[in-house]
Amino acid sequence: MGLIQSGFNCMGVAWATIPFQPPAASSIAEGIDKLYLFLTGITLFFTVLVFSIVFYFMVKYRRREEHERPAETRTYLALELTWTIVPSLICVVIFVWSASLYVQNSRPPAASMEMFVIGKQWMWHIQHPEGPREINALHVPVGVPVKLTMTSQDVIHDFYIPAFRVKKDALPGRYTSLWFQATQTGTFHFFCAQYCGTSHSEMIGWVYVMSPSDYAAWLAAGEKTDSMAQQGARLFDHLGCGSCHVAEGNGRGPSLAGVYGKPEKLQSGETRVVDEGLIRQAIMVPNSVQLPNYAPIMPTYQGQVNEEQVLQLVAYVKSLGSQERKNGK
Amino acid sequence: MSTATAGAHDGPPESGVNYLNASYGIKSWLLTTDHKRIGLLYLVSVTFMFLVGGLAAVVMRLHLVEPQGALLEPETYNKFFTMHGIIMVFFFTIPAVPATLGNFLIPIMIGARDVAFPKLNLLSWYVFIVGAIITLGAILSGGVDTGWTFYPPYSSLYSQSHVAAVAIGVFITGFSSILTGLNFIVTIHKMRAPGMTWFRMPLFIWASYATSLIAVLGTPVVAITIVLLGLERLLHVGIFDPAVGGDPLLFQHMFWFYSHPAVYIMILPPMGVVSELITAFSRKRVFGYSFVAMSSLAIAVISFVVWGHHMFVTGQSIYAGLVFSVLSFMVAIPSAIKIFNWTATLYKGSISYEAPMLYAMGFIGLFTMGGLTGLFLAALATDVHLNGTYFIVAHFHYVMVGGAVIAYLGGIHFWWPKITGRLYPERWARLAALLVFVGFNLTFFPQFLMGYMGMPRRYAVYPAEFQVLNVLSSAGASVLGVGYFIPLIYLIWSLRYGKPAGPNPWGAKGLEWTIASPPPTENFLTPPVVEEAYNYSGTGGSHD
């Protein structure tokens, strides 16, 4: 039977081919691997230590006579304190090391190239701001920080690129982000790492890391499409958003020119910076981010626009902001 | 039930009336309020559940021999790992030690006649059985495919499987935990024999006490969580799915608020068992008794504030991540204290190597590895890479199987003579203990490597680069399976053919070894007075 056959074939080549380390292809991978190696060292050290002591005692103090009664050992406070404090100090070292790495790895560089990821049962939809879309494939240039803004159209997914050591949930109803900077060209797996139903294990794809010139050529070679912002602008007109959000600021809704990245004081008293998440919220649940000087008349667009279209609208609003700021300068 | 008790009905030759032969017939078992009989009812029930959950694991490991999957459709595979998880967590590992050994031993160890509320004790078994039947029924009628973690919105609005029925089964079973925990807390507080002060209690009692606190405080939270999930699934009340106005991460906070402490519900009682095994087979009082006892309580308290470490990659804020990371490191320290104290107990002891001691030594080694690999996951930066991969699977199996199951097996062997009045065959038991140890490591060690390589868990099919490690793991599982099966056979065999055990075959201390095997229904014919737990160096306590 094929199953057993393949099992034996595998066992035959097993020892030569047991993989120990995934490729390390991003700027953060080396740092993670060093910490991993350190932790492996700690684990081996203490496991071997405990095993050796146990074996040594078991041999040395084996029962030699059926009725022997060993004398009581008293508890030494100094010993108890030692094996409480030493592991604690080791934990402090690991915590400081890992936390600083994590904080560092959590902040995308300001100049990151942006791309957008939508998870849906069971595929990854990737959208480049210039327009091209991909399914279960992600083309990126090498040596450039890339920030992925992610959401899900249905259940919770998780975008995981082992070779880059990055992972983040893609959640319905909100945006999460991760970033990486690839350090070598090549193709690497990405996976869905949060169980999402029947074909969860087929929700995988490839990252294609290309030289910047190859990447530019790849962008140009694709089917000519409008940029996300242009598509968003068309959608903005189509949905009639402009009838309230008049650019000059005298409409029933606020002008959206230049709002991106600025703090806004909401009716609730809270002040929030206008980012992708807030714009999404304003489209889907407008009342939750009501502005003080406007009537709460905006309808929800939940169900009328899908996540892809929301991202296009967000891109459009962002493009208004950047123009405005450029003009202002 | 019948298999485990039929032979014992003959009654061991050397003693007179005991709890096994005091009355006969199915009714005398199903209506019993004797904590020892209830312990046996649980033993049979959880053993059955272990076989079902183990069978699911066997099918999964066979399936994963080939990258494209050797046996099942992905949908069916998903149901198998869900069934394995739900049964092993809620219907085996959580009740295994407390409900079997705990029920049997706690009253005897503290010198009581029974638990504080014997009828409630029987009720908790029935509650457990009802929950188990509903869950098994739902599994047989099509199953559930959400994973044992039930994450919405998949579980609430997307899954087409029997989520509601299984959730109800788990919900009901939770009450069994709560009632048992309540019973133990009151029993330990109020029913200790004269002289049994808090710091003379056996460490198994301390561990059971800490566990009961967690069960009573934590289980209601998961019950509420399941109710909310049911409201969203059945009535579409928006709680977790943003499409109906909910918050998808709220469930995870609530679920892990219980389910992380539940990890300690599963490991603290086995730690208590190991304390008893090591002290008995090295004939030494446990080194640092009060540190071991207090570390159980410390674990119980800290375990309630570490749940966020399951959510480092959900987009939880960086600051929350930092706090939960610190707290998770803190919960590692009491476990380390236990390991070192157990090791030190062996120093200048009189050590013998019967099967229970082999299991205890295996526990120390495997739990050390399980605990230390937890540091990789408490550490934020490495957790980002390892979360959701086979590294997690390996880590918690080192703790839950290498730790909890192995200690449970050790405990069953250690107290088997007390429970049944018969000795098990020692050579077979040592062989099985060795097979379990080797098989376990071969199954789960490759999964650490698999996880670091990046293989996500819960994958029905996988890229070919992970095949070698998967085949190794499946090969180990077959050894582990044999190791589990051998004790099942010889323990049943020993019920009829085992040598009579006598009251104290190990020369161990503790009240349970001062009474006949099997114990009489009322446990103690004369009320005991306790002077000192673990009095191995003093006089008295003859070895039979």
Short mmCIF file of N, CA, C and O in Angstrom, two decimals, chain B residues 281 353-358 413 423-433 490 493 506:
data_model
loop_
_atom_site.label_atom_id
_atom_site.label_comp_id
_atom_site.label_asym_id
_atom_site.label_seq_id
_atom_site.Cartn_x
_atom_site.Cartn_y
_atom_site.Cartn_z
N PHE B 281 9.26 6.64 46.17
CA PHE B 281 10.28 5.76 45.62
C PHE B 281 11.70 6.21 45.94
O PHE B 281 12.66 5.54 45.57
N TYR B 353 13.32 1.62 41.23
CA TYR B 353 12.92 1.99 39.87
C TYR B 353 11.67 1.26 39.40
O TYR B 353 11.61 0.82 38.26
N GLU B 354 10.68 1.12 40.23
CA GLU B 354 9.44 0.52 39.74
C GLU B 354 8.80 1.46 38.70
O GLU B 354 9.12 2.65 38.63
N ALA B 355 7.86 0.90 37.94
CA ALA B 355 7.27 1.64 36.82
C ALA B 355 6.77 3.04 37.20
O ALA B 355 7.00 4.00 36.46
N PRO B 356 6.07 3.22 38.35
CA PRO B 356 5.60 4.58 38.66
C PRO B 356 6.76 5.57 38.74
O PRO B 356 6.64 6.72 38.31
N MET B 357 7.91 5.13 39.28
CA MET B 357 9.06 6.01 39.38
C MET B 357 9.63 6.32 38.00
O MET B 357 10.05 7.44 37.73
N LEU B 358 9.60 5.32 37.10
CA LEU B 358 10.07 5.59 35.74
C LEU B 358 9.20 6.67 35.10
O LEU B 358 9.70 7.57 34.42
N HIS B 413 -0.52 3.48 38.08
CA HIS B 413 0.27 2.32 38.47
C HIS B 413 0.57 2.32 39.97
O HIS B 413 0.51 1.29 40.63
N LEU B 423 -1.51 -6.44 42.43
CA LEU B 423 -0.30 -5.88 41.83
C LEU B 423 -0.39 -6.03 40.31
O LEU B 423 -0.89 -7.03 39.81
N TYR B 424 0.16 -5.06 39.60
CA TYR B 424 0.29 -5.20 38.13
C TYR B 424 1.62 -5.89 37.86
O TYR B 424 2.52 -5.88 38.72
N PRO B 425 1.80 -6.48 36.67
CA PRO B 425 3.09 -7.13 36.35
C PRO B 425 4.17 -6.09 36.10
O PRO B 425 4.10 -5.31 35.15
N GLU B 426 5.19 -6.08 36.93
CA GLU B 426 6.18 -5.01 36.93
C GLU B 426 6.99 -4.92 35.63
O GLU B 426 7.22 -3.84 35.10
N ARG B 427 7.40 -6.07 35.09
CA ARG B 427 8.25 -6.03 33.89
C ARG B 427 7.52 -5.43 32.70
O ARG B 427 8.07 -4.62 31.96
N TRP B 428 6.29 -5.88 32.53
CA TRP B 428 5.50 -5.32 31.43
C TRP B 428 5.34 -3.82 31.63
O TRP B 428 5.39 -3.03 30.68
N ALA B 429 5.13 -3.42 32.88
CA ALA B 429 4.89 -2.01 33.15
C ALA B 429 6.13 -1.18 32.83
O ALA B 429 6.04 -0.08 32.28
N ARG B 430 7.32 -1.72 33.18
CA ARG B 430 8.54 -0.98 32.86
C ARG B 430 8.73 -0.86 31.36
O ARG B 430 9.11 0.19 30.85
N LEU B 431 8.45 -1.97 30.66
CA LEU B 431 8.58 -1.94 29.20
C LEU B 431 7.64 -0.88 28.61
O LEU B 431 8.03 -0.07 27.76
N ALA B 432 6.41 -0.87 29.10
CA ALA B 432 5.43 0.09 28.56
C ALA B 432 5.88 1.52 28.86
O ALA B 432 5.78 2.41 28.00
N ALA B 433 6.41 1.75 30.07
CA ALA B 433 6.85 3.10 30.42
C ALA B 433 7.96 3.55 29.48
O ALA B 433 7.99 4.70 29.02
N TYR B 490 -2.57 -5.29 30.52
CA TYR B 490 -2.13 -5.98 31.75
C TYR B 490 -2.84 -5.47 32.99
O TYR B 490 -2.94 -6.19 33.98
N TRP B 493 -5.90 -7.47 33.02
CA TRP B 493 -5.47 -8.83 33.36
C TRP B 493 -5.24 -8.96 34.87
O TRP B 493 -5.64 -9.94 35.50
N TRP B 506 4.59 -0.62 48.48
CA TRP B 506 5.77 0.22 48.16
C TRP B 506 6.54 0.62 49.41
O TRP B 506 7.56 1.28 49.30
#
